[in-house]
PDB file of C-alpha atoms in Angstrom:
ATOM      1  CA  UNK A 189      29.391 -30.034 -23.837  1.00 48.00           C
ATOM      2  CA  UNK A 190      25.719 -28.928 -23.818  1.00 46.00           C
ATOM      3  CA  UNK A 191      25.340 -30.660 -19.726  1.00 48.00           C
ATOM      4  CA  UNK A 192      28.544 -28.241 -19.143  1.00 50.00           C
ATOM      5  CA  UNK A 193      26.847 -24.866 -20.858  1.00 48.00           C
ATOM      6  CA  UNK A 194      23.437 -25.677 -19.250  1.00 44.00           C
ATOM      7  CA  UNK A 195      25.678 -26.126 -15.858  1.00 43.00           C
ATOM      8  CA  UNK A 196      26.762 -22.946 -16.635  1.00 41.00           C
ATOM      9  CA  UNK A 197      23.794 -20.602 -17.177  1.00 39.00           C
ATOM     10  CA  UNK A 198      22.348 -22.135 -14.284  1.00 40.00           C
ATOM     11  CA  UNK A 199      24.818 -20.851 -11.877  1.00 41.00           C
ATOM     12  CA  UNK A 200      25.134 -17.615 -13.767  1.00 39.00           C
ATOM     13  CA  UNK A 201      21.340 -16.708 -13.038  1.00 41.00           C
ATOM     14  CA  UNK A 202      21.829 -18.237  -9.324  1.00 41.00           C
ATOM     15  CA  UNK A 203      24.361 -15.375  -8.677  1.00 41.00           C
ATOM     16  CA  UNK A 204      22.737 -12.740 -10.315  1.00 42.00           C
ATOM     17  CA  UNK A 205      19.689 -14.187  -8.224  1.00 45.00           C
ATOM     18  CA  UNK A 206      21.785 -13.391  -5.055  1.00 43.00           C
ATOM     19  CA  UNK A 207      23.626 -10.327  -6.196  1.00 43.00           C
ATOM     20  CA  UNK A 208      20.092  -8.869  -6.754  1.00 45.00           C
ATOM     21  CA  UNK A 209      18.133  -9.866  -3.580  1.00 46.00           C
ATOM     22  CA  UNK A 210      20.858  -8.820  -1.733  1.00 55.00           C
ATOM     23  CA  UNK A 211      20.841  -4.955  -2.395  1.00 80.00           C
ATOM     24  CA  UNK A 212      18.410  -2.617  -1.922  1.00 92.00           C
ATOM     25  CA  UNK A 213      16.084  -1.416  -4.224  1.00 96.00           C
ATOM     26  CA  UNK A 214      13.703   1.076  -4.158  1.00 96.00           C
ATOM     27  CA  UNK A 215      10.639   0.494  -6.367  1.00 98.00           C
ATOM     28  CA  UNK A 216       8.138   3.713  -7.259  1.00 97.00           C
ATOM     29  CA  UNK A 217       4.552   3.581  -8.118  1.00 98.00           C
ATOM     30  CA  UNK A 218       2.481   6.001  -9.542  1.00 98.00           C
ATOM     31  CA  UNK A 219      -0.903   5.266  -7.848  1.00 98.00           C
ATOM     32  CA  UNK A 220      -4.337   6.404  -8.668  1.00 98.00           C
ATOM     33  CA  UNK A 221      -7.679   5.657  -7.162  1.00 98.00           C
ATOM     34  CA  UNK A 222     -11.457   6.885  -6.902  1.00 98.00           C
ATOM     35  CA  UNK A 223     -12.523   7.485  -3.303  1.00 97.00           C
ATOM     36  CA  UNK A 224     -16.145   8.505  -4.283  1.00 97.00           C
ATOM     37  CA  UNK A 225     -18.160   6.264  -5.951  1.00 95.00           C
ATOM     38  CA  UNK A 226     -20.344   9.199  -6.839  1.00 96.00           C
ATOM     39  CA  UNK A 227     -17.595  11.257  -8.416  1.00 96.00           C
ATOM     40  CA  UNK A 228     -15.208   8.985 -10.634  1.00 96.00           C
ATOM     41  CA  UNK A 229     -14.144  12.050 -12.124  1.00 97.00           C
ATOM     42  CA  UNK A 230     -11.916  12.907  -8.776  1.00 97.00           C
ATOM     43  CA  UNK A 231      -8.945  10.936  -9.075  1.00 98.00           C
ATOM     44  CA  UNK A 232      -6.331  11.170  -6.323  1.00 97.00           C
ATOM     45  CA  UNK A 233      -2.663  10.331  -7.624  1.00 97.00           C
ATOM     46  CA  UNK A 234       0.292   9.993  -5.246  1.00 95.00           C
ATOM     47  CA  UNK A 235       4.046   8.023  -5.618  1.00 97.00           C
ATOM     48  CA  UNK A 236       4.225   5.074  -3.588  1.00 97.00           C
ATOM     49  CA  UNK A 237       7.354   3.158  -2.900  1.00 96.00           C
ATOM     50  CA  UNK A 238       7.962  -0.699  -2.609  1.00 97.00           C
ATOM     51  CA  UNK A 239      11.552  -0.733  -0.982  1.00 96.00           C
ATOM     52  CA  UNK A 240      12.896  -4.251  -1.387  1.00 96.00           C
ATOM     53  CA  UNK A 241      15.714  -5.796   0.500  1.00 94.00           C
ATOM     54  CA  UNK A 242      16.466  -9.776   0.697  1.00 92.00           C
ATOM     55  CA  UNK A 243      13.616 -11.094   0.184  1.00 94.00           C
ATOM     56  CA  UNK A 244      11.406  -8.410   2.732  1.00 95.00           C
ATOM     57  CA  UNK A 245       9.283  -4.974   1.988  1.00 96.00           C
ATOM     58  CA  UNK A 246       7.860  -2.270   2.656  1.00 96.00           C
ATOM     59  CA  UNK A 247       5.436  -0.444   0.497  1.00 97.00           C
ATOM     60  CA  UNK A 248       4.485   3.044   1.801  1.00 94.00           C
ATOM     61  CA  UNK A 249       2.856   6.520   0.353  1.00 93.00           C
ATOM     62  CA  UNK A 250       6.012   8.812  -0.224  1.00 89.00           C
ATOM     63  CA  UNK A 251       4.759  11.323   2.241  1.00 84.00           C
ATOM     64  CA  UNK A 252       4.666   8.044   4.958  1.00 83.00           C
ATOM     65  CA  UNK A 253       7.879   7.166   4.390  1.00 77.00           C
ATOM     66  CA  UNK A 254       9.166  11.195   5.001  1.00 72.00           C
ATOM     67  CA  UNK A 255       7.287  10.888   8.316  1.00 70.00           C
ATOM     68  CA  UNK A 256       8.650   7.658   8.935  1.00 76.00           C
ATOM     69  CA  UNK A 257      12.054   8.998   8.648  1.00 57.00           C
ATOM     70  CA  UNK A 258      11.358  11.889  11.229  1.00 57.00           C
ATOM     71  CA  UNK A 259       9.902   9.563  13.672  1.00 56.00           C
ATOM     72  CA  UNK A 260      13.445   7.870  13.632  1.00 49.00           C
ATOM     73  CA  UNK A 261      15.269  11.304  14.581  1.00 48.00           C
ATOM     74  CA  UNK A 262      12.515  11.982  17.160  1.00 51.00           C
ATOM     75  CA  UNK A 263      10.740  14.690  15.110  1.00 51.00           C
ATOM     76  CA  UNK A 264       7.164  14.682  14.698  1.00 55.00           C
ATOM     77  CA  UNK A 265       5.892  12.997  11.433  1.00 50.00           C
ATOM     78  CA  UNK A 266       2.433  13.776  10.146  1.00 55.00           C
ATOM     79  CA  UNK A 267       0.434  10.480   9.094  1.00 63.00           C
ATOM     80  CA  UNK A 268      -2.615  10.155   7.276  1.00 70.00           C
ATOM     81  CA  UNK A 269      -5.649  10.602   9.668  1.00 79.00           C
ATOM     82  CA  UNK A 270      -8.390   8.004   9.493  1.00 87.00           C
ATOM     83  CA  UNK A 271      -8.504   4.562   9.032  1.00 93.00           C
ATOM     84  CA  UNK A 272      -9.004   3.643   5.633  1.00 95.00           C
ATOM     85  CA  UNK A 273      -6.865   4.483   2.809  1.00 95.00           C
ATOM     86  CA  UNK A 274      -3.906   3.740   4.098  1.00 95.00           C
ATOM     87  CA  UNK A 275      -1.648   1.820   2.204  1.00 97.00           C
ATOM     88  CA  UNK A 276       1.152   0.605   4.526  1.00 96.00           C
ATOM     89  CA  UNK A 277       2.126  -2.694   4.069  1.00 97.00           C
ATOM     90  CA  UNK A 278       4.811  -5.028   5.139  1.00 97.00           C
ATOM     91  CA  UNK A 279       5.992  -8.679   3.391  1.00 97.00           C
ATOM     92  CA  UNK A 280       8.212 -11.018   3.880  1.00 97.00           C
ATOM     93  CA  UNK A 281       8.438 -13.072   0.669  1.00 95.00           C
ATOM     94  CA  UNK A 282       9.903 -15.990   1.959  1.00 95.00           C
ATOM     95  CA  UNK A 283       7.640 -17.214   4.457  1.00 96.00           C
ATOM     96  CA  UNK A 284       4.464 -15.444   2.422  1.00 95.00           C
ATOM     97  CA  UNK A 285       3.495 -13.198   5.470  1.00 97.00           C
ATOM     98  CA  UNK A 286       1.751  -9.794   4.753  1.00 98.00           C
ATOM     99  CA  UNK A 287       0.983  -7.444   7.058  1.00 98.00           C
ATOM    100  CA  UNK A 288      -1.133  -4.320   7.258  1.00 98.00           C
ATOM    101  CA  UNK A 289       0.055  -1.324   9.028  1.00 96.00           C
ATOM    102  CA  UNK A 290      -2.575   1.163  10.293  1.00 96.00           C
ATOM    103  CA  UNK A 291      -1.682   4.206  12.489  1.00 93.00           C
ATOM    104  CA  UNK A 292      -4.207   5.599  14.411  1.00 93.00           C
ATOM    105  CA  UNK A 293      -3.977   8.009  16.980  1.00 90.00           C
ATOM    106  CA  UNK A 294      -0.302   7.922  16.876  1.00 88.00           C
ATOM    107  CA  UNK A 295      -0.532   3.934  17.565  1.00 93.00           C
ATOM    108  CA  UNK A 296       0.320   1.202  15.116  1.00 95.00           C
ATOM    109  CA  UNK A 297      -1.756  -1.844  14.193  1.00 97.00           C
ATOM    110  CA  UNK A 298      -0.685  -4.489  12.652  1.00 98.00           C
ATOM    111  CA  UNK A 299      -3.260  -6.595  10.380  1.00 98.00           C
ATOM    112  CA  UNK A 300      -2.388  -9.620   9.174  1.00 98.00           C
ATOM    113  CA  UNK A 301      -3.513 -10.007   5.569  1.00 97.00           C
ATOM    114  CA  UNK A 302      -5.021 -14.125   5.090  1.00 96.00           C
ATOM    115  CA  UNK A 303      -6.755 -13.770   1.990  1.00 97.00           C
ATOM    116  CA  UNK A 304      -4.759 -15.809  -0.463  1.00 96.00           C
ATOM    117  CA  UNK A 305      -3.792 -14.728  -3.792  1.00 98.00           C
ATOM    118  CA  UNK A 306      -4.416 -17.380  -6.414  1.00 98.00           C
ATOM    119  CA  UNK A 307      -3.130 -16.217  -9.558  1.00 98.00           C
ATOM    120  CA  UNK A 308      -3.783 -17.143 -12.871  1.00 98.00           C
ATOM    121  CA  UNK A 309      -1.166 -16.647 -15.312  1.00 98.00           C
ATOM    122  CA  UNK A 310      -2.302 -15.770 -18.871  1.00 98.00           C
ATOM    123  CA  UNK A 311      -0.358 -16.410 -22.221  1.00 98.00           C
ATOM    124  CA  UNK A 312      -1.172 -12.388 -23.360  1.00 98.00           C
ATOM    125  CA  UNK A 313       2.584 -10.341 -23.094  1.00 98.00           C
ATOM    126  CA  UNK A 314       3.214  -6.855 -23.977  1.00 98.00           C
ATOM    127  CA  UNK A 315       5.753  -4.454 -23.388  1.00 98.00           C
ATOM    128  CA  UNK A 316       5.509  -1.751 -20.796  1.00 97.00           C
ATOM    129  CA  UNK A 317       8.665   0.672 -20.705  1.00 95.00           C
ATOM    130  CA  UNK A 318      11.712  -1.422 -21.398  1.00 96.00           C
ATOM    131  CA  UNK A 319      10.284  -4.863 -19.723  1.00 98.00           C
ATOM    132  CA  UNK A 320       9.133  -7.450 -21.518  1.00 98.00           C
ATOM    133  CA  UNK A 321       5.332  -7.953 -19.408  1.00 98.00           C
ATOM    134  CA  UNK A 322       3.473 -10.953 -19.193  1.00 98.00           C
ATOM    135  CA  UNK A 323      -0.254 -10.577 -17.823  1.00 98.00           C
ATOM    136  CA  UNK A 324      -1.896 -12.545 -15.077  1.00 98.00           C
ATOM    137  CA  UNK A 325      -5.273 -12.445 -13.146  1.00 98.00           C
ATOM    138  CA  UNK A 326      -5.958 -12.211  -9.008  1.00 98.00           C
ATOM    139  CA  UNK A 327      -8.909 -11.483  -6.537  1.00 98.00           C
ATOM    140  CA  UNK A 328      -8.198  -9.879  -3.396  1.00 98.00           C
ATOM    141  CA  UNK A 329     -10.498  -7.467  -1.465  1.00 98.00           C
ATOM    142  CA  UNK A 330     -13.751  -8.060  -3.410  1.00 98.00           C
ATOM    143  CA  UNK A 331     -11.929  -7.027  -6.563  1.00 98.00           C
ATOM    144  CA  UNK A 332     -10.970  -8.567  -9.306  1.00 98.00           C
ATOM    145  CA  UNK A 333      -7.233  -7.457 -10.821  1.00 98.00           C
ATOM    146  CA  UNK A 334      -5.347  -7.487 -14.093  1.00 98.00           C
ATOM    147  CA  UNK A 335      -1.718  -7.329 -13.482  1.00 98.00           C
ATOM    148  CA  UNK A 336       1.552  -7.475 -15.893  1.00 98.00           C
ATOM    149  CA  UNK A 337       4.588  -8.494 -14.559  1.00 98.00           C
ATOM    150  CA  UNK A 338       8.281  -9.213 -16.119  1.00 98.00           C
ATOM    151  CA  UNK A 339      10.745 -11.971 -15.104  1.00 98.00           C
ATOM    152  CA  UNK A 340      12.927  -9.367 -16.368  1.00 98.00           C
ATOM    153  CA  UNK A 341      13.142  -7.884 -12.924  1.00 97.00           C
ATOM    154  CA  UNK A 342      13.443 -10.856 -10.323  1.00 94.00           C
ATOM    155  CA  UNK A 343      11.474  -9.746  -7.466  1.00 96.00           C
ATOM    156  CA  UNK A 344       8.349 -11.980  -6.948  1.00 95.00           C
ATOM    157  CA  UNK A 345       6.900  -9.059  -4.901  1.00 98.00           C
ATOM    158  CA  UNK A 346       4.722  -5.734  -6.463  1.00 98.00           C
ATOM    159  CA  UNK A 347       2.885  -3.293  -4.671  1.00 98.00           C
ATOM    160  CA  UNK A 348       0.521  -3.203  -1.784  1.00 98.00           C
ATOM    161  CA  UNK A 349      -0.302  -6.580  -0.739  1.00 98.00           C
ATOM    162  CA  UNK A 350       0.436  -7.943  -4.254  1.00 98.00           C
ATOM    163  CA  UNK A 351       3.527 -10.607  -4.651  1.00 98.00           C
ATOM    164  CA  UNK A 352       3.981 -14.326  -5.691  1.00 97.00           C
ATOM    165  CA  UNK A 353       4.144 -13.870  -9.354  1.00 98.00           C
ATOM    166  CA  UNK A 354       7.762 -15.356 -10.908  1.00 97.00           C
ATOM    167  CA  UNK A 355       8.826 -11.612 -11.590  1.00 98.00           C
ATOM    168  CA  UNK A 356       8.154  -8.041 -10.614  1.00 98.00           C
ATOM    169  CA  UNK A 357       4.718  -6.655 -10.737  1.00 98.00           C
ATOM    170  CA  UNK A 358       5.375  -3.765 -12.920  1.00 98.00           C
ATOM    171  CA  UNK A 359       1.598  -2.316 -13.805  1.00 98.00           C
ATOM    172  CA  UNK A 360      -1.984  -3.529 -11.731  1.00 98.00           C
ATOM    173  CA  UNK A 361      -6.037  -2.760 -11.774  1.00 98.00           C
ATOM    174  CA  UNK A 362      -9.032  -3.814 -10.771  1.00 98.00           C
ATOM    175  CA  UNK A 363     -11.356  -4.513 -13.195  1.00 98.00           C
ATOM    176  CA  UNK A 364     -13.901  -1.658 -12.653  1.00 97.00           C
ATOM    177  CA  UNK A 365     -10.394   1.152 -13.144  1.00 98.00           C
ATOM    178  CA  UNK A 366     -11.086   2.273 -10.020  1.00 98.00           C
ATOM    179  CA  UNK A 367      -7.618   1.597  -8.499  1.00 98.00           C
ATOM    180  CA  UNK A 368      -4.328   1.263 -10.054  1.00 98.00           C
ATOM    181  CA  UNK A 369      -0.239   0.964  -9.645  1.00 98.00           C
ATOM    182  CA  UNK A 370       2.306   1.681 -12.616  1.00 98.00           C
ATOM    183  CA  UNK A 371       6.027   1.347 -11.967  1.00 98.00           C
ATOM    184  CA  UNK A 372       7.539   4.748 -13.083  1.00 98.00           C
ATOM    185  CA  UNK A 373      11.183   4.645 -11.582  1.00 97.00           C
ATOM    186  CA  UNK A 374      13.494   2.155  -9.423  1.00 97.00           C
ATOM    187  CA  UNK A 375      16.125   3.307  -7.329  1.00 95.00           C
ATOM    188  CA  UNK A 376      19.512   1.017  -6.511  1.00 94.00           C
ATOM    189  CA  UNK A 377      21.110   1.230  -2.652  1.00 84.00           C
ATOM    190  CA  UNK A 378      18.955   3.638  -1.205  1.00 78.00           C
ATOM    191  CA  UNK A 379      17.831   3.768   2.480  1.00 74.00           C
ATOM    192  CA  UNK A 380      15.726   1.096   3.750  1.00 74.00           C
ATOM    193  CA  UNK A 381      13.785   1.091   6.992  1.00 78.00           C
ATOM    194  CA  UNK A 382      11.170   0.397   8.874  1.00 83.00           C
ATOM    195  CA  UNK A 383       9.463   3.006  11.694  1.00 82.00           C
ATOM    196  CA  UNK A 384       6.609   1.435  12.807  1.00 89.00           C
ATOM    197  CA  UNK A 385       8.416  -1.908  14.326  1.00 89.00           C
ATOM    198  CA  UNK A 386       6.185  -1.504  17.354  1.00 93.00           C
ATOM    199  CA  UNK A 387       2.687  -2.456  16.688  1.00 96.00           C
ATOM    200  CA  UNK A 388      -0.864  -3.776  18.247  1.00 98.00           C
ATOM    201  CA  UNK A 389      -2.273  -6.684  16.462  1.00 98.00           C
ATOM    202  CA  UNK A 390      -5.849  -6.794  15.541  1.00 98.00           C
ATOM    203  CA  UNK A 391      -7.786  -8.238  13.123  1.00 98.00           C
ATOM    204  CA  UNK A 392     -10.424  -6.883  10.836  1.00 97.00           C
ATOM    205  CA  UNK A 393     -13.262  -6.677  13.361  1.00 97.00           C
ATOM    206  CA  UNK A 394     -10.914  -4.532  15.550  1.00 98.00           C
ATOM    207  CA  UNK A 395     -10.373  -2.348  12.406  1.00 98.00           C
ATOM    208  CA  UNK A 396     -13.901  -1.813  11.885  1.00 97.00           C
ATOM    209  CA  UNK A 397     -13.708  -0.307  15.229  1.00 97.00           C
ATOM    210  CA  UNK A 398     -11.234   1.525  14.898  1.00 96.00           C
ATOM    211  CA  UNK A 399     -12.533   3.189  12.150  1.00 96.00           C
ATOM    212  CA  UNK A 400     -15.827   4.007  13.986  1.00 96.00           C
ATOM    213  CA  UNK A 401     -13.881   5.365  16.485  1.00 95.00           C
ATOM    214  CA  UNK A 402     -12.739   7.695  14.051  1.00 95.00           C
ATOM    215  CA  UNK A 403     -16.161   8.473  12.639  1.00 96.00           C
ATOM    216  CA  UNK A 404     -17.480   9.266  16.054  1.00 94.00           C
ATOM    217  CA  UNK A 405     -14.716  11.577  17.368  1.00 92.00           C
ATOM    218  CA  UNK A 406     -12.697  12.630  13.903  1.00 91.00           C
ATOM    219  CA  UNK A 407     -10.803  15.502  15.798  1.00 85.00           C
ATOM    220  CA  UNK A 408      -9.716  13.505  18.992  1.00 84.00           C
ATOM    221  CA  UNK A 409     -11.722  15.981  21.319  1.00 79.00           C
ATOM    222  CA  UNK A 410     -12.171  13.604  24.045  1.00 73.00           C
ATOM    223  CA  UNK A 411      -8.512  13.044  24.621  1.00 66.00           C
ATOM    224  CA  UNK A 412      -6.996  16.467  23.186  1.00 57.00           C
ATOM    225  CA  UNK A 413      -6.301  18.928  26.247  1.00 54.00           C
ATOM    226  CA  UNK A 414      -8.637  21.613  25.755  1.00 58.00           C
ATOM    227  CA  UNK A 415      -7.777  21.905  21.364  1.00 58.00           C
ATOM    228  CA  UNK A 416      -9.223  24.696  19.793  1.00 65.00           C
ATOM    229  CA  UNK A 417      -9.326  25.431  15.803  1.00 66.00           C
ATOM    230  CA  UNK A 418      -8.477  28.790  14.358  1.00 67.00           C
ATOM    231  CA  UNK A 419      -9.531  29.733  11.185  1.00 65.00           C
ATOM    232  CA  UNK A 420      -7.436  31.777   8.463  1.00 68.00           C
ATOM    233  CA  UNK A 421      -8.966  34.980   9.773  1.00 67.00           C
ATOM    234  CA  UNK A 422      -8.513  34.214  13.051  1.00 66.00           C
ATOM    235  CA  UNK A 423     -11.521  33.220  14.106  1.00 72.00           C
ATOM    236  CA  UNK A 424     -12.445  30.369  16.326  1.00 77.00           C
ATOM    237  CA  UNK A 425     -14.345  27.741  14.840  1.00 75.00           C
ATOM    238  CA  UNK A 426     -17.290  25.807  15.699  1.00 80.00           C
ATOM    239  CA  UNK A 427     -15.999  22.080  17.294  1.00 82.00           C
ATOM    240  CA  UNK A 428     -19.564  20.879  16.085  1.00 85.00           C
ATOM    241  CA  UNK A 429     -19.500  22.340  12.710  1.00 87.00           C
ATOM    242  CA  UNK A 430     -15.811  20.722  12.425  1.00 88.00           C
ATOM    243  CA  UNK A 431     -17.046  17.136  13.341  1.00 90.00           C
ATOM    244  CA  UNK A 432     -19.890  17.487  11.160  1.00 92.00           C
ATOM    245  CA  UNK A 433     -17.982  18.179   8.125  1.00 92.00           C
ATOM    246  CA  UNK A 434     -15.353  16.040   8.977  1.00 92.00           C
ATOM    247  CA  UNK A 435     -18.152  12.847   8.837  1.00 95.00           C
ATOM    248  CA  UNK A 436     -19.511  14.087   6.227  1.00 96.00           C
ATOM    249  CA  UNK A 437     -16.619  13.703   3.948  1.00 94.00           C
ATOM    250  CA  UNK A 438     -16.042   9.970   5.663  1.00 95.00           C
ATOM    251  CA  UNK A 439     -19.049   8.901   4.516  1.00 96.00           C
ATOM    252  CA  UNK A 440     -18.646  10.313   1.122  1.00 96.00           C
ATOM    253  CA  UNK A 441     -15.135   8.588   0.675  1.00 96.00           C
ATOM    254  CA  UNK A 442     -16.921   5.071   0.267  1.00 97.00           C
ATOM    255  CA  UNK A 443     -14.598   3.461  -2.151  1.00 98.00           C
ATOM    256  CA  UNK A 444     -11.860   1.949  -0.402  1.00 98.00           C
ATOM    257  CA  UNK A 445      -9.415  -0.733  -1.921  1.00 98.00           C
ATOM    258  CA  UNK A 446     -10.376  -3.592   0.299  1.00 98.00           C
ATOM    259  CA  UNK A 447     -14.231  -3.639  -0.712  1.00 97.00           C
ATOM    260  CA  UNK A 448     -15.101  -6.796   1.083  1.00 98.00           C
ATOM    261  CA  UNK A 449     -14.134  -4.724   4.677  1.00 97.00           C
ATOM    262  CA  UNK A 450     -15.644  -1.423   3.801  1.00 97.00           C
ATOM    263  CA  UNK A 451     -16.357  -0.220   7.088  1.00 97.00           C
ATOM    264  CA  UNK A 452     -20.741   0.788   7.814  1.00 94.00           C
ATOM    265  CA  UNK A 453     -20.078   4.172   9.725  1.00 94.00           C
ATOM    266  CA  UNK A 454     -23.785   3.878  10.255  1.00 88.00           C
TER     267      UNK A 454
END
């Protein structure tokens, strides 16, 4: 009687298993981080969204994913300029592939993420919202992160490059509060996509140019046809004056999530 019950649970949470992995979800973050070392004061918080479909994500800024969506009706969508801080990433959960998607002058790179996460699961549990949260420990990127996730929600995935815990990860930080993701909403059946199928693989010394490629020419003047910049009174501004302020605030944004790849502009 007991073999028969225990039978019977069994296959009860293998078809929820499948009823769940096979619809889409759409998972929202609120995310906060500290681009300045010098100013911790200056938080920047944005939604980001983990959408989740059998077993494969995508996890995305909000605005990214609206100019995602009009790149796929051939309207211009406006990405985030520069190389670092962006926060596109791809995984597929099954095969443990994670991949980083950085658009740069219109172009997509892919960069395969290798650094393994080995987590260590700790007894502590808490809850967070309506999930029961269990907490768990991880280095990646020359940080060291707490994060609480809940079998309650069946997704081994979380945000960013984060996954392989038996659950959701619901809430994670580093260690010096410098970066962090909270879930604040999920969304059942919405749309699911990907725009940015069509990508040039680097790795991360290719990124490091990239980004000085940046640095050196933030405005694209080489390439733009003959661009000029207009101020709010109408004035035309100094090209010079642009790139110098432009670098300027590079270099002062020297906080970026992956530490161990911060890129030396100089």
């Amino acid at each position: 009687m007991k073999t028969t019950r225990k039978l019977k649970l069994i296959l009860f949470f293998l078809i929820l298993s499948t009823l769940c992995f096979s619809q889409k979800f759409s998972f929202i973050y609120e995310t906060k981080y500290k681009a300045i070392k010098a100013k911790p004061e200056d938080i920047t918080t944005e939604n980001m969204i983990l959408d989740f479909e059998n077993n494969k994500s995508v996890f995305r800024e909000s605005a990214s994913k609206d100019a995602d969506s009009l790149q796929l009706i051939n309207k211009n969508g406006s990405y985030r300029t520069g190389v670092e801080f962006q926060f596109y990433v791809k995984k597929d959960i099954s095969t443990s592939k994670i991949e980083k998607i950085v658009t740069y002058l219109h172009t997509n790179y892919l960069l395969p993420v290798d650094e393994k996460l080995n987590w260590k699961i700790l007894p502590e549990q808490k809850t967070i919202g309506k999930y029961k949260a269990q907490k768990a420990e991880v280095s990646y990127g020359g940080r060291n992160w707490k994060a609480w996730f809940t079998t309650e929600l069946p997704f081994n995935d979380g945000p960013y490059v984060f996954n392989g815990l038996p659950g959701l990860i619901i809430s994670i930080e580093d260690t010096e509060n410098e970066y962090s993701f909270n879930l604040i909403q999920i969304k059942k059946g919405v749309s699911w996509f990907d725009a940015r199928s069509k990508t040039i693989k680097i790795d991360w010394s290719k990124y490091d140019t990239l980004g000085k490629s940046y640095y050196n020419d933030p405005w694209n003047t080489k390439t733009a046809k003959k661009a000029t910049f207009i101020d709010p009174q109408g004035n035309q501004k100094d090209i010079n004056e642009m790139i110098r302020q432009a670098q300027q605030s590079i270099l002062e944004e020297d906080n970026p999530i992956e530490l161990n790849h911060k890129i030396n502009y100089l």
